[in-house]
Short mmCIF file of C-alpha atoms in Angstrom, two decimals:
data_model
loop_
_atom_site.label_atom_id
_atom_site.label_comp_id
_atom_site.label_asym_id
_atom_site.label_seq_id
_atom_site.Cartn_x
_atom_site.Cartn_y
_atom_site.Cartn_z
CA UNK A 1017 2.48 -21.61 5.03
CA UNK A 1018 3.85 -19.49 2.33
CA UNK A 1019 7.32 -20.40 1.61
CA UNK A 1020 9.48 -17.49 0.22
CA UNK A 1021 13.03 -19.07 0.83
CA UNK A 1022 16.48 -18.27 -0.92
CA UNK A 1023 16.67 -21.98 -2.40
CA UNK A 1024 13.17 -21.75 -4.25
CA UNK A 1025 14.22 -18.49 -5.78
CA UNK A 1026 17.60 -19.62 -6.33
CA UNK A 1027 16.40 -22.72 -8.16
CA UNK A 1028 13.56 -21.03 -10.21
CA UNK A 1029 15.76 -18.10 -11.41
CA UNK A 1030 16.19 -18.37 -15.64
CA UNK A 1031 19.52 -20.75 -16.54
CA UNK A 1032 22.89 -18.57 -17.24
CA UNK A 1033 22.72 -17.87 -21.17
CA UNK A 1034 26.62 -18.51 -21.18
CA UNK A 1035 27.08 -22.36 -21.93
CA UNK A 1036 30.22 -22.77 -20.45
CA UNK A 1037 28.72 -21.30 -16.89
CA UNK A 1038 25.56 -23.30 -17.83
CA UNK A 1039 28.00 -26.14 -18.27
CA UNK A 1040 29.55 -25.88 -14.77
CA UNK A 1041 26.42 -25.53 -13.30
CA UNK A 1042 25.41 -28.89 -14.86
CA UNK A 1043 28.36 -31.18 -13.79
CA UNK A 1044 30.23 -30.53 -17.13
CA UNK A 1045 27.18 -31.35 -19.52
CA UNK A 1046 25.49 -29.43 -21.60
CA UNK A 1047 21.39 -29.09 -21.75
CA UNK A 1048 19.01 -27.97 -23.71
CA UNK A 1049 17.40 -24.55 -22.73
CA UNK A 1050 13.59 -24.76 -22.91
CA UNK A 1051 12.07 -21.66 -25.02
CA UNK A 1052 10.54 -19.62 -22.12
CA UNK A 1053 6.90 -19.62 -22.72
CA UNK A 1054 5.44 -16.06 -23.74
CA UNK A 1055 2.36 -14.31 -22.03
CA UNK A 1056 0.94 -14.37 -18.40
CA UNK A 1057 2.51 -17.88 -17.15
CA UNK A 1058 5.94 -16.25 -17.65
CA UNK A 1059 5.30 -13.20 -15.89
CA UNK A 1060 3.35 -14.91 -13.01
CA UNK A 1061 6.25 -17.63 -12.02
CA UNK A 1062 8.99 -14.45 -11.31
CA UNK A 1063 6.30 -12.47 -8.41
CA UNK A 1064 7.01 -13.46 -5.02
CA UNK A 1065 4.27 -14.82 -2.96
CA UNK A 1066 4.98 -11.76 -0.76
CA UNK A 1067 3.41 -9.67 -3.50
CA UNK A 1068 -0.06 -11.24 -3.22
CA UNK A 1069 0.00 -11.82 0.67
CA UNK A 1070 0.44 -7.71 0.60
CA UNK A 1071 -2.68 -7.26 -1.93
CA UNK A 1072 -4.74 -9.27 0.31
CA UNK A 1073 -3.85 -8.08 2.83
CA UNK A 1074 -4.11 -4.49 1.40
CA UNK A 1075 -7.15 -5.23 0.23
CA UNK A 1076 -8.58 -6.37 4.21
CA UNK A 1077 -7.08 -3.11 5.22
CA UNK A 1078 -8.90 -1.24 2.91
CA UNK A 1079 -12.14 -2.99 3.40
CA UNK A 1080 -12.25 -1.94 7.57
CA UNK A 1081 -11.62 1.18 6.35
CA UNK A 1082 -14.43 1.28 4.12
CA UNK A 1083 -16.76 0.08 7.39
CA UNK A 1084 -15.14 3.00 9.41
CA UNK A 1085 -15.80 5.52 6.97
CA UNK A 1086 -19.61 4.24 6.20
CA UNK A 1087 -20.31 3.64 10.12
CA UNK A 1088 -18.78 7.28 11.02
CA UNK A 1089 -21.41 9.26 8.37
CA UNK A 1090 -24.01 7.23 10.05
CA UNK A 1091 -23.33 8.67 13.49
CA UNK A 1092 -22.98 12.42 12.08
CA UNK A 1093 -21.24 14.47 9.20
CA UNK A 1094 -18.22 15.72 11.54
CA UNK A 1095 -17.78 12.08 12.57
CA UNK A 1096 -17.48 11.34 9.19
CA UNK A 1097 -15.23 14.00 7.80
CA UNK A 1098 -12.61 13.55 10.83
CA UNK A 1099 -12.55 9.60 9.78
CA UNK A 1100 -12.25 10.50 5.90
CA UNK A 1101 -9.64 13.01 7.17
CA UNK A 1102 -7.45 10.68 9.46
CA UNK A 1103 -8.00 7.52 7.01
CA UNK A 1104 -6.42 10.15 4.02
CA UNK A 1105 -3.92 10.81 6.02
CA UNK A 1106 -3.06 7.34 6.60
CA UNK A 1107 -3.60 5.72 3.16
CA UNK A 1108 -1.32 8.21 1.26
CA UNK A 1109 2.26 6.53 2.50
CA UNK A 1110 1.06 3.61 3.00
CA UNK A 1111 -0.24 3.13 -0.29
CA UNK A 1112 2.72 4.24 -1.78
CA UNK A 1113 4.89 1.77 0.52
CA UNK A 1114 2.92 -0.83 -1.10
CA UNK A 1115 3.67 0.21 -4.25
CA UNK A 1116 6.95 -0.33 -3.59
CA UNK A 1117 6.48 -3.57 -1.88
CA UNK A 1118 4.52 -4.79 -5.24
CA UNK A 1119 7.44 -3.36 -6.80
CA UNK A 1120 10.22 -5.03 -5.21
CA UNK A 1121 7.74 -8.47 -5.23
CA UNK A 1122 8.65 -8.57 -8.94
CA UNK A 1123 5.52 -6.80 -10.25
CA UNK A 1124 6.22 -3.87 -13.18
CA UNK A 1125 5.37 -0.31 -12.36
CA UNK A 1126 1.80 -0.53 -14.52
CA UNK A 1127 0.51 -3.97 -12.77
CA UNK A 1128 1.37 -2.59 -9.55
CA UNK A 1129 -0.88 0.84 -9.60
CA UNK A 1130 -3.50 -1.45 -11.47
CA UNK A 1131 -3.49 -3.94 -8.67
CA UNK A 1132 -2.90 -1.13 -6.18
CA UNK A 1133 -6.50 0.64 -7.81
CA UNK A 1134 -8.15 -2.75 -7.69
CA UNK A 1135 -7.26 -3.05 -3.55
CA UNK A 1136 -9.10 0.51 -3.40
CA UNK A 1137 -12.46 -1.78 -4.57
CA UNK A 1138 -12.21 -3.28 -0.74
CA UNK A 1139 -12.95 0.40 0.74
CA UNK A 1140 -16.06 0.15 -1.17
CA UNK A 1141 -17.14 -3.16 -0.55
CA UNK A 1142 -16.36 -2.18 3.19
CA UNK A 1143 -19.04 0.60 3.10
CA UNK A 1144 -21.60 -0.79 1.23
CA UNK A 1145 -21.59 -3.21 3.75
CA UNK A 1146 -21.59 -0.86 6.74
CA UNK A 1147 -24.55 0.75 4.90
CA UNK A 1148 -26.40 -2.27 4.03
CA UNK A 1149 -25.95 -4.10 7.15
CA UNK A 1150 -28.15 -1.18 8.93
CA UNK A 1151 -30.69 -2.78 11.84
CA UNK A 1152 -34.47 -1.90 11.70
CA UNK A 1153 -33.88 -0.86 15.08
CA UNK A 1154 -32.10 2.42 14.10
CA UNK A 1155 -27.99 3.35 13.12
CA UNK A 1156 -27.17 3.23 16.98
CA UNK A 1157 -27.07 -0.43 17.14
CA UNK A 1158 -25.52 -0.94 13.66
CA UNK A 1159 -22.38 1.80 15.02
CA UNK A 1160 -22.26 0.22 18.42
CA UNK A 1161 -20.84 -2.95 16.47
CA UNK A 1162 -18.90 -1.31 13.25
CA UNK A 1163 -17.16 1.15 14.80
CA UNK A 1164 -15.30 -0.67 18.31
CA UNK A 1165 -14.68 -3.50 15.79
CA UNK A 1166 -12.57 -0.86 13.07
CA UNK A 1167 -11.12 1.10 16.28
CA UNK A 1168 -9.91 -2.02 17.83
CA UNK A 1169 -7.99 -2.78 14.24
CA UNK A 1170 -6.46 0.60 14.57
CA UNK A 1171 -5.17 0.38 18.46
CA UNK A 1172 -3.85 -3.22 17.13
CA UNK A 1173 -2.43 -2.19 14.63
CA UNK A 1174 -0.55 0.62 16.64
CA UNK A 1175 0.17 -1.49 19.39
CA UNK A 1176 1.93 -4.27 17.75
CA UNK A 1177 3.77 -3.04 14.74
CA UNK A 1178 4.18 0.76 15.52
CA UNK A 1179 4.90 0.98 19.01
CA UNK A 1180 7.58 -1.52 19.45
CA UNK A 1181 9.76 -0.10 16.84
CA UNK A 1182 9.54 3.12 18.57
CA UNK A 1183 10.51 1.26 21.83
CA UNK A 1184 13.86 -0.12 20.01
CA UNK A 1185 14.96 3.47 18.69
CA UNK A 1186 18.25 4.01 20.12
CA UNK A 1187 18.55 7.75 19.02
CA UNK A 1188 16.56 10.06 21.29
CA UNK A 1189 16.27 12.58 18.50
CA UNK A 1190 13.90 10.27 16.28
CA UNK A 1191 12.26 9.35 19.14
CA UNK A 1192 11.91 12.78 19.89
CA UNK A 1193 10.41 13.79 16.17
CA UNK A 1194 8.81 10.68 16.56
CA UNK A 1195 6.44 12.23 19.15
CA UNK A 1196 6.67 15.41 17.81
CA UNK A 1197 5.03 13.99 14.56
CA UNK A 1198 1.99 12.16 16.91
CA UNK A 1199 1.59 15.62 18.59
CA UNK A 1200 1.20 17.52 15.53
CA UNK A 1201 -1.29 14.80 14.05
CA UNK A 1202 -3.63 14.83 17.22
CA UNK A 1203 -3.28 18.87 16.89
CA UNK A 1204 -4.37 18.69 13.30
CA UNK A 1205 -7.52 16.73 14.10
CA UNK A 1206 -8.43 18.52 16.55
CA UNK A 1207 -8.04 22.00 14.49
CA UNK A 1208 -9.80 20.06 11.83
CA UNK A 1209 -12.71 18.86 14.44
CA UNK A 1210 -13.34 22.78 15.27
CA UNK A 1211 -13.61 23.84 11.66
CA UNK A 1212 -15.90 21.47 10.70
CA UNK A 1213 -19.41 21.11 11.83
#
């Protein structure tokens, strides 16, 4: 749907500023260079579409976690912290690899935290709406829906991108820290589950 090949980027990359390569390039003639335009329209033509499929798709992300969050403080406090806790955990790398997604997309350093910040916005949005979408009938029956619906993401999530690329590891050592690491995270949640109450 999105096309992202080598011959679109290839074709829209700026002319050579020698005129003798510009030359070659043109089967021996020589054309005028257009001025390139100044402000946004410039900047916007040289981001790969890859940069704004990640920010929506950042920005969905962030919005189940919002619901997760909300729907877990409705059920109880500890609920609540351990999902704050584990969703932290989380969204520290892998806002940071999108940072460097954004960057690599074409995006400068300042556009890419702004746009990164803006993604945050979906969290909210995500728990407003777990808060607002509350039944008369009590929190139970607004949880029972929120919170299999954001666990579901999660186990998908894990299922289909993680797990497979721990299946093709060759080297049992990273496999090995691999579930080392998963060990150690369950173990800090569950540390983190008795301390808090």
């Amino acid at each position: 749907m999105f096309l992202d090949s080598k011959e679109q980027e290839e074709s829209s990359q700026a002319p050579s500023k020698d005129p003798a390569a510009a030359a070659e390039l043109n089967g021996g003639h020589y054309l005028a260079q257009p001025a390139a335009e100044p402000g946004l329209s410039a900047v916007v033509r040289n981001i790969k579409v890859s940069g704004y499929l990640n920010l929506l798709a950042n920005t969905i992300d962030n919005f189940t976690h919002g619901l997760a969050v909300a729907a877990s403080f409705l059920v109880s406090k500890k609920i609540g912290l351990l999902t704050t806790m584990a969703i932290l955990l989380h969204e520290i790398p892998h806002e940071v690899g999108d940072f460097a997604i954004l960057l690599r997309a074409g995006f400068d350093r300042w556009s890419a935290a702004k746009l990164q910040l803006s993604t945050a916005l979906g969290g909210l949005l995500g728990a407003c709406f777990a808060i607002c979408t509350q039944s008369p009938k009590g929190v139970e029956e607004t949880v029972a829906c929120i919170l299999p619906f954001t666990s579901g993401g999660f186990l998908y999530i894990a299922l289909v991108n993680v797990l497979p690329d721990l299946l093709e590891e060759d080297d049992p050592w990273h496999s090995l820290q691999q579930v080392l690491l998963l060990c150690m995270g369950i173990v800090v949640m569950v540390l983190f589950s008795l301390f808090v109450e």
